[in-house]
Short mmCIF file of C-alpha atoms in Angstrom, two decimals:
data_model
loop_
_atom_site.label_atom_id
_atom_site.label_comp_id
_atom_site.label_asym_id
_atom_site.label_seq_id
_atom_site.Cartn_x
_atom_site.Cartn_y
_atom_site.Cartn_z
CA UNK A 1 -66.75 157.38 135.72
CA UNK A 2 -67.88 156.52 132.32
CA UNK A 3 -66.60 158.81 129.45
CA UNK A 4 -68.95 159.04 126.20
CA UNK A 5 -68.67 155.89 124.06
CA UNK A 6 -66.41 154.35 126.61
CA UNK A 7 -66.53 151.47 129.22
CA UNK A 8 -66.31 152.55 132.84
CA UNK A 9 -62.90 153.58 134.11
CA UNK A 10 -61.87 152.13 137.44
CA UNK A 11 -59.06 154.09 138.76
CA UNK A 12 -58.31 151.73 141.54
CA UNK A 13 -57.32 149.23 138.97
CA UNK A 14 -54.35 151.33 137.83
CA UNK A 15 -52.75 151.39 141.28
CA UNK A 16 -50.78 148.68 143.21
CA UNK A 17 -52.26 149.91 146.39
CA UNK A 18 -54.97 152.32 147.62
CA UNK A 19 -54.96 155.48 149.53
CA UNK A 20 -52.77 155.69 152.70
CA UNK A 21 -52.54 151.88 152.58
CA UNK A 22 -49.93 152.44 149.96
CA UNK A 23 -47.75 154.20 152.52
CA UNK A 24 -44.16 152.62 153.11
CA UNK A 25 -44.65 150.28 156.15
CA UNK A 26 -44.04 152.23 159.38
CA UNK A 27 -41.28 150.05 160.50
CA UNK A 28 -39.41 150.10 157.20
CA UNK A 29 -39.74 154.17 157.27
CA UNK A 30 -38.39 154.23 160.91
CA UNK A 31 -35.49 152.14 159.81
CA UNK A 32 -34.66 154.69 156.89
CA UNK A 33 -35.09 157.71 159.08
CA UNK A 34 -32.95 156.39 161.71
CA UNK A 35 -29.99 156.78 159.34
CA UNK A 36 -30.34 160.42 158.96
CA UNK A 37 -28.85 162.79 161.11
CA UNK A 38 -30.91 165.23 163.42
CA UNK A 39 -29.89 168.81 162.36
CA UNK A 40 -28.60 170.83 165.08
CA UNK A 41 -30.80 173.84 166.10
CA UNK A 42 -29.98 176.99 163.79
CA UNK A 43 -29.71 180.49 164.62
CA UNK A 44 -32.91 181.89 163.16
CA UNK A 45 -35.75 183.99 163.98
CA UNK A 46 -38.04 181.25 162.76
CA UNK A 47 -37.41 178.49 165.35
CA UNK A 48 -38.43 174.70 164.50
CA UNK A 49 -41.30 173.80 166.91
CA UNK A 50 -42.13 170.38 165.53
CA UNK A 51 -39.73 168.46 163.38
CA UNK A 52 -38.84 164.91 162.56
CA UNK A 53 -38.09 163.78 166.18
CA UNK A 54 -41.49 162.40 167.22
CA UNK A 55 -42.85 161.54 163.76
CA UNK A 56 -45.83 164.14 164.11
CA UNK A 57 -48.38 164.81 161.50
CA UNK A 58 -46.65 168.12 160.10
CA UNK A 59 -43.50 170.35 160.55
CA UNK A 60 -44.03 173.62 162.70
CA UNK A 61 -41.88 176.80 162.74
CA UNK A 62 -42.51 179.87 164.72
CA UNK A 63 -43.01 183.13 162.89
CA UNK A 64 -41.15 186.16 164.10
CA UNK A 65 -43.72 188.89 165.61
CA UNK A 66 -43.76 192.26 164.30
CA UNK A 67 -45.29 195.54 165.66
CA UNK A 68 -46.80 193.96 168.64
CA UNK A 69 -48.97 191.42 166.78
CA UNK A 70 -49.60 188.10 168.29
CA UNK A 71 -47.16 185.41 167.65
CA UNK A 72 -47.87 182.80 164.79
CA UNK A 73 -46.60 179.45 163.74
CA UNK A 74 -46.63 178.22 160.30
CA UNK A 75 -47.55 174.56 159.75
CA UNK A 76 -46.33 172.68 156.73
CA UNK A 77 -47.28 169.24 155.29
CA UNK A 78 -47.52 167.15 152.04
CA UNK A 79 -49.66 164.17 151.34
CA UNK A 80 -50.58 162.28 148.17
CA UNK A 81 -51.38 158.71 147.31
CA UNK A 82 -52.84 156.42 144.59
CA UNK A 83 -56.68 156.09 143.74
CA UNK A 84 -58.60 154.70 146.94
CA UNK A 85 -61.94 155.02 144.90
CA UNK A 86 -62.90 154.53 141.41
CA UNK A 87 -64.74 157.91 140.95
CA UNK A 88 -62.26 160.57 140.16
CA UNK A 89 -64.00 163.44 141.71
CA UNK A 90 -64.43 161.76 145.01
CA UNK A 91 -60.73 160.51 144.82
CA UNK A 92 -59.60 164.34 144.61
CA UNK A 93 -61.91 165.35 147.29
CA UNK A 94 -60.54 162.44 149.64
CA UNK A 95 -57.06 163.35 148.85
CA UNK A 96 -57.37 166.93 149.70
CA UNK A 97 -59.40 166.30 152.99
CA UNK A 98 -56.46 163.97 153.85
CA UNK A 99 -53.69 166.34 153.22
CA UNK A 100 -55.61 169.14 155.03
CA UNK A 101 -55.93 166.97 157.97
CA UNK A 102 -52.33 167.14 159.00
CA UNK A 103 -52.83 170.81 159.62
CA UNK A 104 -55.86 170.34 161.49
CA UNK A 105 -54.06 167.65 163.55
CA UNK A 106 -51.55 170.28 164.74
CA UNK A 107 -54.19 172.66 165.64
CA UNK A 108 -53.90 174.78 162.77
CA UNK A 109 -55.94 176.06 159.99
CA UNK A 110 -54.87 175.42 156.23
CA UNK A 111 -54.47 178.86 154.24
CA UNK A 112 -52.60 177.67 150.95
CA UNK A 113 -52.25 174.47 149.04
CA UNK A 114 -50.62 173.45 146.02
CA UNK A 115 -51.52 170.44 144.01
CA UNK A 116 -49.47 167.24 143.48
CA UNK A 117 -50.56 165.36 140.63
CA UNK A 118 -48.76 162.16 138.83
CA UNK A 119 -50.85 160.85 135.68
CA UNK A 120 -50.35 158.29 133.12
CA UNK A 121 -51.04 160.62 130.32
CA UNK A 122 -50.87 157.91 127.61
CA UNK A 123 -53.29 155.76 129.46
CA UNK A 124 -55.76 157.70 131.19
CA UNK A 125 -57.55 160.80 129.78
CA UNK A 126 -57.15 164.18 131.17
CA UNK A 127 -60.85 164.66 131.78
CA UNK A 128 -60.36 162.25 134.63
CA UNK A 129 -57.36 164.43 135.86
CA UNK A 130 -59.65 167.39 135.53
CA UNK A 131 -62.32 165.77 137.95
CA UNK A 132 -59.76 164.86 140.38
CA UNK A 133 -58.39 168.34 140.50
CA UNK A 134 -61.89 169.76 140.83
CA UNK A 135 -62.56 167.54 143.67
CA UNK A 136 -59.53 168.86 145.51
CA UNK A 137 -60.52 172.44 144.70
CA UNK A 138 -63.96 171.81 146.15
CA UNK A 139 -62.67 170.70 149.50
CA UNK A 140 -60.03 173.32 149.76
CA UNK A 141 -62.76 175.76 149.24
CA UNK A 142 -64.97 174.31 151.88
CA UNK A 143 -61.81 174.68 154.00
CA UNK A 144 -61.29 178.23 153.46
CA UNK A 145 -57.96 177.30 151.81
CA UNK A 146 -56.40 178.82 148.70
CA UNK A 147 -55.11 176.40 146.00
CA UNK A 148 -52.17 178.29 144.11
CA UNK A 149 -51.28 175.77 141.14
CA UNK A 150 -49.05 172.92 141.84
CA UNK A 151 -46.61 170.32 140.23
CA UNK A 152 -47.57 167.56 137.83
CA UNK A 153 -45.38 164.62 136.39
CA UNK A 154 -46.07 161.68 133.85
CA UNK A 155 -46.30 158.63 135.83
CA UNK A 156 -47.13 155.02 135.12
CA UNK A 157 -49.45 155.13 138.14
CA UNK A 158 -51.90 157.90 139.18
CA UNK A 159 -51.29 159.77 142.33
CA UNK A 160 -52.96 162.91 143.83
CA UNK A 161 -52.52 165.03 146.90
CA UNK A 162 -51.44 168.50 148.12
CA UNK A 163 -48.79 170.35 149.81
CA UNK A 164 -50.41 172.57 152.42
CA UNK A 165 -49.21 175.51 154.52
CA UNK A 166 -51.42 176.59 157.44
CA UNK A 167 -51.05 178.89 160.40
CA UNK A 168 -51.57 178.15 164.28
CA UNK A 169 -51.14 179.71 167.57
CA UNK A 170 -47.75 178.37 168.83
CA UNK A 171 -48.93 178.28 172.34
CA UNK A 172 -52.04 176.21 171.48
CA UNK A 173 -50.73 173.63 169.27
CA UNK A 174 -51.82 169.90 169.16
CA UNK A 175 -48.76 167.67 169.40
CA UNK A 176 -48.26 164.10 169.69
CA UNK A 177 -45.55 164.29 172.42
CA UNK A 178 -47.84 166.32 174.90
CA UNK A 179 -50.01 163.44 176.49
CA UNK A 180 -50.10 163.10 180.07
CA UNK A 181 -51.52 160.36 182.32
CA UNK A 182 -54.96 160.75 183.28
CA UNK A 183 -56.27 162.05 179.83
CA UNK A 184 -59.06 160.47 178.16
CA UNK A 185 -58.70 159.42 174.54
CA UNK A 186 -61.56 160.40 172.03
CA UNK A 187 -61.71 159.40 168.31
CA UNK A 188 -63.63 161.51 165.93
CA UNK A 189 -64.21 159.33 163.09
CA UNK A 190 -65.11 155.42 163.01
CA UNK A 191 -62.66 152.91 161.90
CA UNK A 192 -62.77 150.54 158.99
CA UNK A 193 -62.01 152.70 155.98
CA UNK A 194 -59.21 150.36 154.88
CA UNK A 195 -61.12 147.17 154.47
CA UNK A 196 -64.15 148.85 152.90
CA UNK A 197 -61.85 150.59 150.38
CA UNK A 198 -60.12 147.39 149.73
CA UNK A 199 -63.52 145.71 149.06
CA UNK A 200 -64.38 148.43 146.77
CA UNK A 201 -61.00 147.93 144.96
CA UNK A 202 -61.57 144.15 144.61
CA UNK A 203 -65.46 144.15 143.66
CA UNK A 204 -66.48 147.68 142.55
CA UNK A 205 -68.97 148.03 145.29
CA UNK A 206 -69.49 151.57 146.54
CA UNK A 207 -69.71 152.28 150.17
CA UNK A 208 -71.24 155.69 150.54
CA UNK A 209 -70.51 155.74 154.32
CA UNK A 210 -66.77 155.50 153.66
CA UNK A 211 -66.92 158.13 151.06
CA UNK A 212 -68.75 160.64 153.47
CA UNK A 213 -66.32 159.88 156.24
CA UNK A 214 -63.35 160.38 154.11
CA UNK A 215 -64.48 163.70 152.57
CA UNK A 216 -65.44 165.08 156.11
CA UNK A 217 -62.95 167.89 157.17
CA UNK A 218 -61.25 167.36 160.57
CA UNK A 219 -61.63 171.13 160.95
CA UNK A 220 -64.47 171.15 163.44
CA UNK A 221 -63.04 168.19 165.43
CA UNK A 222 -59.64 170.11 165.85
CA UNK A 223 -61.59 173.36 166.93
CA UNK A 224 -63.58 171.45 169.49
CA UNK A 225 -60.24 169.87 170.88
CA UNK A 226 -58.78 173.16 171.14
CA UNK A 227 -61.93 174.76 172.87
CA UNK A 228 -61.67 171.88 175.26
CA UNK A 229 -58.09 172.67 176.14
CA UNK A 230 -56.51 169.82 174.40
CA UNK A 231 -52.82 169.92 173.64
CA UNK A 232 -52.17 166.45 172.35
CA UNK A 233 -53.56 164.69 169.16
CA UNK A 234 -52.78 163.19 165.90
CA UNK A 235 -54.82 161.94 163.10
CA UNK A 236 -55.50 158.27 162.18
CA UNK A 237 -54.44 157.55 158.68
CA UNK A 238 -52.23 154.93 156.98
CA UNK A 239 -50.65 153.33 160.23
CA UNK A 240 -53.88 152.51 161.62
CA UNK A 241 -55.29 153.44 164.94
CA UNK A 242 -52.90 151.11 166.78
CA UNK A 243 -49.80 152.53 164.87
CA UNK A 244 -50.77 156.22 165.56
CA UNK A 245 -51.58 155.69 169.09
CA UNK A 246 -48.34 153.95 169.53
CA UNK A 247 -46.43 156.61 168.41
CA UNK A 248 -48.44 159.26 170.43
CA UNK A 249 -47.87 157.18 173.48
CA UNK A 250 -44.05 156.46 172.68
CA UNK A 251 -43.60 160.36 172.18
CA UNK A 252 -45.50 161.19 175.35
CA UNK A 253 -43.73 158.65 177.47
CA UNK A 254 -46.90 157.27 178.54
CA UNK A 255 -49.16 153.99 177.95
CA UNK A 256 -52.57 154.20 176.29
CA UNK A 257 -55.16 151.83 177.59
CA UNK A 258 -57.91 151.12 175.07
CA UNK A 259 -61.36 150.20 175.66
CA UNK A 260 -61.93 148.19 172.55
CA UNK A 261 -65.79 147.97 173.04
CA UNK A 262 -66.00 151.60 172.86
CA UNK A 263 -64.12 151.91 169.49
CA UNK A 264 -66.53 152.95 166.71
CA UNK A 265 -66.46 151.12 163.15
CA UNK A 266 -68.30 151.69 159.95
CA UNK A 267 -71.19 149.74 158.89
CA UNK A 268 -69.72 146.81 156.90
CA UNK A 269 -66.30 146.95 158.19
CA UNK A 270 -66.25 143.84 160.27
CA UNK A 271 -67.93 141.89 157.61
CA UNK A 272 -65.25 143.02 155.25
CA UNK A 273 -62.66 141.70 157.35
CA UNK A 274 -64.46 138.35 157.81
CA UNK A 275 -64.56 138.13 154.07
CA UNK A 276 -60.87 138.72 153.69
CA UNK A 277 -60.57 142.16 152.43
CA UNK A 278 -57.70 143.12 154.47
CA UNK A 279 -54.79 145.14 152.64
CA UNK A 280 -51.12 144.18 153.06
CA UNK A 281 -50.47 147.50 154.71
CA UNK A 282 -53.03 146.67 157.47
CA UNK A 283 -51.21 143.45 158.09
CA UNK A 284 -47.83 145.19 158.18
CA UNK A 285 -49.17 147.75 160.68
CA UNK A 286 -50.42 144.93 162.92
CA UNK A 287 -46.99 143.11 162.89
CA UNK A 288 -45.31 146.53 163.58
CA UNK A 289 -47.23 147.32 166.58
CA UNK A 290 -47.29 143.77 168.05
CA UNK A 291 -44.03 144.08 170.06
CA UNK A 292 -45.50 147.22 171.70
CA UNK A 293 -48.91 146.17 172.29
CA UNK A 294 -50.60 143.97 175.10
CA UNK A 295 -53.49 142.49 173.16
CA UNK A 296 -55.07 140.63 175.88
CA UNK A 297 -57.99 138.41 174.77
CA UNK A 298 -58.66 140.67 171.73
CA UNK A 299 -59.84 138.50 168.81
CA UNK A 300 -58.11 138.43 165.47
CA UNK A 301 -60.65 140.22 163.48
CA UNK A 302 -60.63 143.33 165.93
CA UNK A 303 -56.89 143.44 166.07
CA UNK A 304 -57.00 143.83 162.24
CA UNK A 305 -59.60 146.53 162.50
CA UNK A 306 -57.70 148.41 165.08
CA UNK A 307 -54.43 148.26 162.64
CA UNK A 308 -56.51 148.96 159.67
CA UNK A 309 -54.84 151.48 157.34
CA UNK A 310 -57.13 154.48 157.21
CA UNK A 311 -57.45 157.20 154.73
CA UNK A 312 -58.58 160.58 155.62
CA UNK A 313 -59.57 159.24 159.16
CA UNK A 314 -60.37 161.19 162.37
CA UNK A 315 -58.55 162.81 165.06
CA UNK A 316 -57.28 160.85 168.20
CA UNK A 317 -57.36 163.36 170.84
CA UNK A 318 -55.81 163.19 174.44
CA UNK A 319 -58.95 164.73 175.82
CA UNK A 320 -62.73 164.75 175.63
CA UNK A 321 -64.42 165.90 172.11
CA UNK A 322 -67.86 166.60 172.19
CA UNK A 323 -70.01 163.99 170.16
CA UNK A 324 -66.71 161.69 169.76
CA UNK A 325 -66.48 158.43 171.92
CA UNK A 326 -64.03 158.18 174.67
CA UNK A 327 -62.02 154.96 173.60
CA UNK A 328 -59.50 154.85 176.40
CA UNK A 329 -57.12 156.72 178.48
CA UNK A 330 -53.47 157.46 178.96
CA UNK A 331 -51.86 156.12 182.01
CA UNK A 332 -48.09 156.13 183.49
CA UNK A 333 -45.75 154.49 181.22
CA UNK A 334 -45.77 150.61 181.48
CA UNK A 335 -43.97 147.80 179.64
CA UNK A 336 -45.95 148.42 176.64
CA UNK A 337 -47.20 151.54 174.98
CA UNK A 338 -50.67 150.16 174.17
CA UNK A 339 -52.91 148.04 176.18
CA UNK A 340 -56.11 146.45 175.01
CA UNK A 341 -58.99 145.81 177.22
#
């Protein structure tokens, strides 16, 4: 974005990382969480249905039913990150779609969000922050989700996202621990967002196919999965396809077999890998999943793409989703959680 009388502002140059690639590496995060005690169940009329145990996409509590009304579950999540693209409006749209995705990944519908904004107020003009927030509002409106304010801090590095609350049917949740042998695996968005975003950050090239993919809500994919009877899913974000698939297989106590030839990629993604635009987050993802993955004869570039740190990626569903490619299947648990073929 260019302000009157000013040179273009490249937001990605104000961030050490970009999008979900700036997450704490999954291995390091699990080491931190391993030191925390698991709280015992409490006597409450809002039981915790999904918590920390399986590293799912959001927390879920069951709400008490009143007056014969159907039971409901409340889904709660938060997600924010540094600029993944230079355009502030697009960054706001991407960050909001990514935050809302965690609710869809649980089979819920978002109903209320609050903004989370960190801004270097002495470095970047607030006109840019307004555009970021406008992008978030537009995506929330598309999702039918209220935005009721939020929280902001002065920070040397810009960050934006949302805390989102949603509702779901507790009997029709999508969970990462509900996979069973014999189920196919469907992927609802192509991979390669991370390497294209990294190329954008390095060169300024704009990849419209990546922006369109990232701002597309996972609402329709989640609805299709539920309509098809799916009970197991996760979204593919910062830990990459392999990382999120490993977590799903581990939580479900199965092995995931991937048909690597069936996995879809964005135009330009493979070339970006060949040209070296691979983030540190992607390489850390690959290092983390290596002990749990049988790579077979998969080439090095494909391994990197399968571990690519996605931002606002698609849903990985244990089941068939109309229009989405089937990229593998779940089988009885073997020595590795993921097998590539």
